[in-house]
Every structure is written in C-alpha cells, then in structure tokens.
mmCIF file of C-alpha atoms in Angstrom:
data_model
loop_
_atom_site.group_PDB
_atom_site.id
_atom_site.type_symbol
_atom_site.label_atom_id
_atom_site.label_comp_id
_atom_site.label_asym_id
_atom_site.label_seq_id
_atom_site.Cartn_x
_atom_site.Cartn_y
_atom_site.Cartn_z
ATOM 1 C CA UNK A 1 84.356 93.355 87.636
ATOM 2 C CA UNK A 2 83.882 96.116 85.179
ATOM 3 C CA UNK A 3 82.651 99.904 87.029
ATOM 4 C CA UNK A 4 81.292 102.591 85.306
ATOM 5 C CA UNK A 5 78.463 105.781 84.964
ATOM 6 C CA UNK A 6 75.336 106.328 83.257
ATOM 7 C CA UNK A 7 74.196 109.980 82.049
ATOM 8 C CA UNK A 8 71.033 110.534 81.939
ATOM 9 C CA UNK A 9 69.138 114.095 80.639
ATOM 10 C CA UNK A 10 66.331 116.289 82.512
ATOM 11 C CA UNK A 11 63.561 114.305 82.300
ATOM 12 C CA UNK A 12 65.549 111.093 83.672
ATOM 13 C CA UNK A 13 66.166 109.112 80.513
ATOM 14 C CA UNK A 14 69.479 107.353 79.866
ATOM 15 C CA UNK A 15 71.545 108.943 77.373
ATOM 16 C CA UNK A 16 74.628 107.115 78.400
ATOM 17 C CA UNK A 17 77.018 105.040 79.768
ATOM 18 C CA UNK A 18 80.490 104.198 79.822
ATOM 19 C CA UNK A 19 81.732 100.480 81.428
ATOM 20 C CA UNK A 20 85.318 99.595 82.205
ATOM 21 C CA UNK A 21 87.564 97.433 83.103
ATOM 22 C CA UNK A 22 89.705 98.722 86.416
ATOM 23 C CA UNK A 23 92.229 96.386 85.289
ATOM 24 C CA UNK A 24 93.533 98.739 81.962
ATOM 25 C CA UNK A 25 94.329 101.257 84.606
ATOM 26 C CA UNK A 26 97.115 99.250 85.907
ATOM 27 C CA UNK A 27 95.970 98.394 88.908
ATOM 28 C CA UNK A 28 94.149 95.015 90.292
ATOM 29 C CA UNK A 29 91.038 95.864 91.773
ATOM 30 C CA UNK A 30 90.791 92.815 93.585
ATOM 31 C CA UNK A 31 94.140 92.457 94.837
ATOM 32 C CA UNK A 32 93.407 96.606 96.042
ATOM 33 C CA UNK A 33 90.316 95.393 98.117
ATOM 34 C CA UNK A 34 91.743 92.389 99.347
ATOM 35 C CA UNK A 35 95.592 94.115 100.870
ATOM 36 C CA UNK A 36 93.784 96.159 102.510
ATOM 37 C CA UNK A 37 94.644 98.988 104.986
ATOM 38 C CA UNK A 38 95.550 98.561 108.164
ATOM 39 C CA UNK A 39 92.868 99.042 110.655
ATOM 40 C CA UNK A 40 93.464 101.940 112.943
ATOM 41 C CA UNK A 41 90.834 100.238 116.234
ATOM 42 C CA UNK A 42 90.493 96.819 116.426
ATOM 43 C CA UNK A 43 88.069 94.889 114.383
ATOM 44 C CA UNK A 44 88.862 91.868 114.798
ATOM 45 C CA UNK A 45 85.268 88.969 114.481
ATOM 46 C CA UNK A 46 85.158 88.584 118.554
ATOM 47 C CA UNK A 47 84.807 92.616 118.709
ATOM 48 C CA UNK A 48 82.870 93.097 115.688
ATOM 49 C CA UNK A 49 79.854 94.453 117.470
ATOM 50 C CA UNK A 50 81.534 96.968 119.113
ATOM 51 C CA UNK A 51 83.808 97.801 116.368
ATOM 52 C CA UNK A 52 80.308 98.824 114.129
ATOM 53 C CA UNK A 53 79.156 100.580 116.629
ATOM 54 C CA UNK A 54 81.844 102.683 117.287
ATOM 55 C CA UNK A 55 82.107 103.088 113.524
ATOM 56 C CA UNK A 56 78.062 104.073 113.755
ATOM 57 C CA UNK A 57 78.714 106.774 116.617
ATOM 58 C CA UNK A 58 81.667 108.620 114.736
ATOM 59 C CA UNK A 59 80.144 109.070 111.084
ATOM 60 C CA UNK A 60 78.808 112.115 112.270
ATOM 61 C CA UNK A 61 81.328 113.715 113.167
ATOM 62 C CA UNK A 62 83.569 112.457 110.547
ATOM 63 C CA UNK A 63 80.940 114.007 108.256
ATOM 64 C CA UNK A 64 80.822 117.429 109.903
ATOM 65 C CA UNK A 65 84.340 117.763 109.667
ATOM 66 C CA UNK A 66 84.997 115.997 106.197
ATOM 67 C CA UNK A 67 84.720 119.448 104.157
ATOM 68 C CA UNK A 68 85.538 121.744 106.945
ATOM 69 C CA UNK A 69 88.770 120.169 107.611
ATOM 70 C CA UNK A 70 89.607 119.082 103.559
ATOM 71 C CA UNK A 71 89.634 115.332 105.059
ATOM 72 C CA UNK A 72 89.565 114.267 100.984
ATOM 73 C CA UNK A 73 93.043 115.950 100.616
ATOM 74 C CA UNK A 74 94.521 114.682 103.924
ATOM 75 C CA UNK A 75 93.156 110.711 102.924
ATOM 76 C CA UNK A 76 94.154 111.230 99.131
ATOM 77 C CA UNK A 77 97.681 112.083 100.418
ATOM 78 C CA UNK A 78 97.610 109.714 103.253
ATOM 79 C CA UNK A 79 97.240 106.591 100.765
ATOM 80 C CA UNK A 80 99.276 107.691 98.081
ATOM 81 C CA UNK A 81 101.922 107.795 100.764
ATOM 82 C CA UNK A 82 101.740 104.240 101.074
ATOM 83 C CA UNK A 83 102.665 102.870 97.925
ATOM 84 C CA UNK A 84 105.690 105.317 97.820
ATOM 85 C CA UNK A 85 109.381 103.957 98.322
ATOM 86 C CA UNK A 86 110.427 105.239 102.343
ATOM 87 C CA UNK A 87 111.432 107.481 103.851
ATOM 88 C CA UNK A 88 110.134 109.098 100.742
ATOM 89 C CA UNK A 89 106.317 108.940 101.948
ATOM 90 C CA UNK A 90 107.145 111.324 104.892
ATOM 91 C CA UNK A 91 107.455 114.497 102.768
ATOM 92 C CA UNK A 92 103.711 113.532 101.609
ATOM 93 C CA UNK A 93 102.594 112.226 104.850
ATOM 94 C CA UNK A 94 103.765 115.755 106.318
ATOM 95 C CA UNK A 95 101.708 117.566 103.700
ATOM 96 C CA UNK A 96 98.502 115.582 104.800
ATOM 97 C CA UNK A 97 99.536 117.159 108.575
ATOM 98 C CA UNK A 98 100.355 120.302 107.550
ATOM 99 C CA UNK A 99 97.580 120.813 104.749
ATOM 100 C CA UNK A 100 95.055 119.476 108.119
ATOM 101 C CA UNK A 101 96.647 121.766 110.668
ATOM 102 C CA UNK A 102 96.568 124.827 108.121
ATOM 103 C CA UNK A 103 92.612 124.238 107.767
ATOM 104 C CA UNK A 104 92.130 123.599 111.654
ATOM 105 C CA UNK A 105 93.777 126.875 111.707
ATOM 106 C CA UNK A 106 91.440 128.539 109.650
ATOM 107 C CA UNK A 107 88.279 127.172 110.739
ATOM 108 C CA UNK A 108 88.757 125.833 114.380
ATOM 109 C CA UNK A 109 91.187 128.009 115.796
ATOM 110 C CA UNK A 110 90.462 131.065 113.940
ATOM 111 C CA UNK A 111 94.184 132.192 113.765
ATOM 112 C CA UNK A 112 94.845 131.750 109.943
ATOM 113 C CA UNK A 113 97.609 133.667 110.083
ATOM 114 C CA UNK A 114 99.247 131.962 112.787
ATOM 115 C CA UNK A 115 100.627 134.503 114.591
ATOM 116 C CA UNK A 116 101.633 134.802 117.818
ATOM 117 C CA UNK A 117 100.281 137.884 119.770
ATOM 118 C CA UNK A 118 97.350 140.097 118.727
ATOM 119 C CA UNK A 119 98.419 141.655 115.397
ATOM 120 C CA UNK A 120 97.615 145.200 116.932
ATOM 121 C CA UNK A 121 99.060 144.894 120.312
ATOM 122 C CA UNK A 122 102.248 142.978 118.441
ATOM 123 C CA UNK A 123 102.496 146.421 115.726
ATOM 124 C CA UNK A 124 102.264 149.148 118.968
ATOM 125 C CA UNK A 125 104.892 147.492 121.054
ATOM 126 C CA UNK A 126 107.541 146.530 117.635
ATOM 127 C CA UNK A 127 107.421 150.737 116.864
ATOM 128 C CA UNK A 128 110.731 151.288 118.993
ATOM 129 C CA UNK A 129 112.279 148.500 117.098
ATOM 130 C CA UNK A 130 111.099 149.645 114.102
ATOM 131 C CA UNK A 131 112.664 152.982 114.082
ATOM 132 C CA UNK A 132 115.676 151.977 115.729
ATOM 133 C CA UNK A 133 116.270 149.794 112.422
ATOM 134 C CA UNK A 134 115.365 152.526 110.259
ATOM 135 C CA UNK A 135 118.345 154.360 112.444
ATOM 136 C CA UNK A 136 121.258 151.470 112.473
ATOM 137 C CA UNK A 137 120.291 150.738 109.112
ATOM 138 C CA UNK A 138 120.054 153.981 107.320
ATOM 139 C CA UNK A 139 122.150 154.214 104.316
ATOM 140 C CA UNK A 140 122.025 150.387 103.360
ATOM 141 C CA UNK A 141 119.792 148.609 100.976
ATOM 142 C CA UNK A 142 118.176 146.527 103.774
ATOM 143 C CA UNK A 143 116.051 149.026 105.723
ATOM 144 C CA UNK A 144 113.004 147.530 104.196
ATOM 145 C CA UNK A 145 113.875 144.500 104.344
ATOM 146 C CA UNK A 146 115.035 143.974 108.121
ATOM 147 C CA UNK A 147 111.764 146.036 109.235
ATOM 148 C CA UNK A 148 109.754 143.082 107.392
ATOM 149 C CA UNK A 149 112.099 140.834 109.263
ATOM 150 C CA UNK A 150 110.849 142.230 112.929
ATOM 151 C CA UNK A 151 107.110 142.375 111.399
ATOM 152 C CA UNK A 152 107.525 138.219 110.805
ATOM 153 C CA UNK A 153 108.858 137.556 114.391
ATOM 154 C CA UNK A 154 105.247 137.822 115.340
ATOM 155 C CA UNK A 155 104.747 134.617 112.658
ATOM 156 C CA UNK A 156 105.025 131.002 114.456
ATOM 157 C CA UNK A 157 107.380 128.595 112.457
ATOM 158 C CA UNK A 158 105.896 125.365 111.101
ATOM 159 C CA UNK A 159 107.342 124.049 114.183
ATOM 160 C CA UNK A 160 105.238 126.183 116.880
ATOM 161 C CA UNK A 161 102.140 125.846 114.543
ATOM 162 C CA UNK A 162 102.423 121.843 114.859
ATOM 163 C CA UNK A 163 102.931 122.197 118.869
ATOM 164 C CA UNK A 164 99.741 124.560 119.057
ATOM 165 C CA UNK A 165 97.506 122.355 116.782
ATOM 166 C CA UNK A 166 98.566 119.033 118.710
ATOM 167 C CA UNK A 167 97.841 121.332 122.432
ATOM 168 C CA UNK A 168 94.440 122.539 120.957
ATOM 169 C CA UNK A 169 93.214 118.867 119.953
ATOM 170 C CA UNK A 170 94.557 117.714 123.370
ATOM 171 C CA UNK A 171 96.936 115.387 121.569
ATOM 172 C CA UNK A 172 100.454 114.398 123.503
ATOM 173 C CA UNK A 173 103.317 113.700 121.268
ATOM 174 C CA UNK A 174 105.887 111.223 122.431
ATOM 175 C CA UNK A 175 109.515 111.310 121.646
ATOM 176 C CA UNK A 176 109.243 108.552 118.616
ATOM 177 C CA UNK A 177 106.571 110.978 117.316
ATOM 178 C CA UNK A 178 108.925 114.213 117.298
ATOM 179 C CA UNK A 179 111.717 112.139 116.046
ATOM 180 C CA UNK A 180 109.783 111.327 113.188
ATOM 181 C CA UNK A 181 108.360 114.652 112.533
ATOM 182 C CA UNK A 182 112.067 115.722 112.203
ATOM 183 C CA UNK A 183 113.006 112.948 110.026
ATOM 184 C CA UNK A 184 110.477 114.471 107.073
ATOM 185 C CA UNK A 185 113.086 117.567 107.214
ATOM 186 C CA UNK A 186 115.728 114.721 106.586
ATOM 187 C CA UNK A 187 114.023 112.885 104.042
ATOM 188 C CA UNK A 188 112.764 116.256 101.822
ATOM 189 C CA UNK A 189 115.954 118.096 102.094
ATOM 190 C CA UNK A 190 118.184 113.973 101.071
ATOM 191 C CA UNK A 191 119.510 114.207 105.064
ATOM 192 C CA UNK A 192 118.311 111.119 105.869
ATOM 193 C CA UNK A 193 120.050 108.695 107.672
ATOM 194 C CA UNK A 194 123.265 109.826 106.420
ATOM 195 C CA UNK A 195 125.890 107.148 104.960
ATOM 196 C CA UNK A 196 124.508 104.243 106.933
ATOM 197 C CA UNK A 197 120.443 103.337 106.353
ATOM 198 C CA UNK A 198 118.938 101.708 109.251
ATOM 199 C CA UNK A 199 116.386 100.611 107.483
ATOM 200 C CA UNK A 200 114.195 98.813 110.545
ATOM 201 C CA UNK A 201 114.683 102.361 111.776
ATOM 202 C CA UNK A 202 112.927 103.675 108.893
ATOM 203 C CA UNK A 203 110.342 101.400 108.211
ATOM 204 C CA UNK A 204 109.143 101.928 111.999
ATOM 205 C CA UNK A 205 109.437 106.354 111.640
ATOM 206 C CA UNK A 206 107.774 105.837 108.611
ATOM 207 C CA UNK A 207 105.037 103.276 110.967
ATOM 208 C CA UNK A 208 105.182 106.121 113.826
ATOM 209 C CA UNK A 209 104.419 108.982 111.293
ATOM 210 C CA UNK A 210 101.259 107.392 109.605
ATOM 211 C CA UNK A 211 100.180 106.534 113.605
ATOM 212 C CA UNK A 212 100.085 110.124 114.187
ATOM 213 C CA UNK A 213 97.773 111.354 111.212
ATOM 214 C CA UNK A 214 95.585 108.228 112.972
ATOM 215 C CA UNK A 215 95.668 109.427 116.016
ATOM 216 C CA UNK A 216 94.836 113.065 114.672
ATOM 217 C CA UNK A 217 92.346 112.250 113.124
ATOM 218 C CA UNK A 218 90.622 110.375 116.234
ATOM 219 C CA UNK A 219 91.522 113.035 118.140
ATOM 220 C CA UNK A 220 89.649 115.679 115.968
ATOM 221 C CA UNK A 221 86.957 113.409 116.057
ATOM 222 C CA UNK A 222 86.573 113.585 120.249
ATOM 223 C CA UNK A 223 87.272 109.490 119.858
ATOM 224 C CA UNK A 224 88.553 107.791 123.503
ATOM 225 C CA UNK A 225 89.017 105.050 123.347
ATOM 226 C CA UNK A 226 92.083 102.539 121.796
ATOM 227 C CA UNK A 227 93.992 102.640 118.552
ATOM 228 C CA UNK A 228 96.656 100.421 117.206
ATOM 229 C CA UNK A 229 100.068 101.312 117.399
ATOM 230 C CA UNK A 230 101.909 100.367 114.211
ATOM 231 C CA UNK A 231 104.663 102.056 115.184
ATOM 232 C CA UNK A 232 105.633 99.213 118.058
ATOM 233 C CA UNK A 233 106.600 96.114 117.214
ATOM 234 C CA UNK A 234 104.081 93.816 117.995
ATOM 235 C CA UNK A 235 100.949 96.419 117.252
ATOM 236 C CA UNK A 236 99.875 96.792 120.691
ATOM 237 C CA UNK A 237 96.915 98.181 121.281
ATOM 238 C CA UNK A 238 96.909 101.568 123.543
ATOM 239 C CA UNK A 239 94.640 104.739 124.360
ATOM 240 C CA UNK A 240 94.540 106.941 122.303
ATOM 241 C CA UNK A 241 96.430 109.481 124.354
ATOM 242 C CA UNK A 242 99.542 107.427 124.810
ATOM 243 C CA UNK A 243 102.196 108.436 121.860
ATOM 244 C CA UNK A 244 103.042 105.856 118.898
ATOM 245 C CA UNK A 245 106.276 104.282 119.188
ATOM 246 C CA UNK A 246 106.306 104.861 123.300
ATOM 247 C CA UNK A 247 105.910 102.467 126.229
ATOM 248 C CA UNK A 248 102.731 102.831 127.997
ATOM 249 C CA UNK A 249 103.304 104.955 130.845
ATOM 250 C CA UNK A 250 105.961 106.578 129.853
ATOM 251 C CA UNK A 251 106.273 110.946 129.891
ATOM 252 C CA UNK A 252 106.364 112.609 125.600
#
C-alpha cells in the first residue's frame, strides 16, 4: 500500500504529488496496523455497540482538550515508549505525565508556577527569614544564594506537583502506581533493580505505568465508567477509580 500527498496551487490545480512505499522507512505498515495497541475499555464484538458509542460521546471532549492539554506530545511519547527496551520506557512514559501535568498546570489549574502559597502572602511572611540569612550569613559567598534557597521553598517538587494534579482530576493512586512512579527515578538515574532484575516485576511497573497515563487521560476526559487493567495479571476489567496493579476494594 503506497501513501502519499498531492500539492495543488491557488486556483485548485494539481501541481504535485509524491507516492511511497511505507515499507523503505523500515517499518511494516501492515504488521503496525495489525499488532495493534492495546485497548484501554473493552471492545470486544458482543460490546461493540456500546464500545462506539462511548467512543461517539468522548470525541468532544478529547477534541477540546487535544491542543489545550498538548495530547499530540503526550501520545507521540506514549507510543514511542512502547517499542523501547524496559524499564527504559519509564523515563519517556514520565515525560508524557509530566509534559501533561505541566500544561494542566498552566491552563486548568492556573498555577504555572506551581507554587505553594500566594506568591505575595509567601514574600511578606519569608522577610524575617530573609534578613536573618543576610545576618548568619554575612561575610560568606552564599548570602545570595541561600536567600534564593528560602524564595524556592515556596516551589512544590515534581513530587507534590504529581499529588496535586492526580487530587485536582479526582484520580486515586494505588500503591503499585506510586511504586512505579518511583521506579522512573530508578530507571533514569541506572538504580533499577539493583544486582538482581526481576524482570516479571518490571514488565508489570512498566504495565502499571502506561495504565496510569490511561487512566489520566479518562480521567481528564470526565469518563466513568471501566478500563482495563494491564497492570494485573489476567487484565481485569475495573472502574476507573480503582488503581492499576491493586485489588478491587482495596485503600491507595
């Protein structure tokens, strides 16, 4: 199947066109279509009808959100991650999140500073500290540089930005989930599983960290109803508020 584009000038005429093979990219077209993803709600043939029409009542808001949000980065990332070598697809799974959260911030939350107090209330009541560093420290090389130090405390780590984001899209995160949010410090910073590789251990972080960009996105999107957890063996099928990689029931 060759794919292609035509050019054409003002007046609608074709000046052009280029046709191509996918396959001299070095990639099978075919074989893409037919692997697949894997299906985040069920869509099996018995649910099909449902399936389309929950498809049908969520283009809108996917749509609404698709430039707001950067959803092209966060999918681009999100599938590159999965033909990479794990735990090596967490550092780029983790950039989806993070790339997400950092536009939520900006145009949901309206905090794109992430801080955590009022920036003028936080600068009155840090004065006192202020000049009592400009008084322990005086003399040093470092007065500067610890003052900027109690102006960041008002900052939230990456950490308390992710807790915020998953609180303000109603989102609980189980224990599996924070596990494997930890586990992309590991695997950046060549932590990860130490000496000995569990590697059903990773394959199923790796399973629990894609479930949560799922069930972010669905979340973002006001969706209730089921997902598919990937990140339990045997893909059971749970709502979309119970954590990946958790029994139902049981507390994040």
């Amino acid at each position: 199947m060759y794919v292609g584009e035509s050019s054409f000038d003002e007046n609608g005429n074709q000046i052009g066109f280029v046709m191509k093979n996918p396959g001299t990219y070095g990639f099978d077209i075919k074989k893409e279509c037919i692997s697949g993803a894997k299906t985040p709600i069920k869509d099996d043939v018995s649910f099909l009808h449902n399936y389309l029409d929950t498809i049908q009542k969520y283009i809108e808001p996917f749509s609404e959100l698709y430039e707001k949000l950067d959803f092209a980065s966060f999918f681009s990332a999100y599938w590159y991650a999965q033909k990479v070598t794990q735990p090596m697809d967490l550092p780029i799974l983790s950039a989806a999140l993070e790339n997400l959260k950092r536009k939520w911030y900006e145009e949901v939350e309206i905090n794109p500073e992430t801080v955590l107090m009022d920036k003028k209330d936080f600068s009155k009541r840090i004065k006192p500290i202020k000049k009592m560093v400009e008084t322990q420290f005086a003399g040093t090389e470092y007065v500067e540089r610890m003052k900027r130090s109690v102006e960041g405390m008002n900052r939230m780590s990456v950490s308390e930005q992710l807790t915020h984001f998953f609180e303000g899209i109603d989102m609980p995160v189980g224990k599996k989930e924070k596990k494997a949010l930890q586990a992309r410090n590991f695997s950046a910073h060549g932590l990860y599983a130490g000496d000995s590789i569990d590697y059903e251990e990773q394959f199923m972080t790796s399973q629990v960290y894609e479930c949560i960009l799922v069930r972010v996105i669905l979340k973002l999107l006001k969706y209730e109803g089921n997902y598919i957890d990937y990140g339990t063996i045997g893909y059971p099928e749970k709502n979309i508020n119970c954590p990946s990689g958790s029994e139902v029931g049981e507390t994040p």
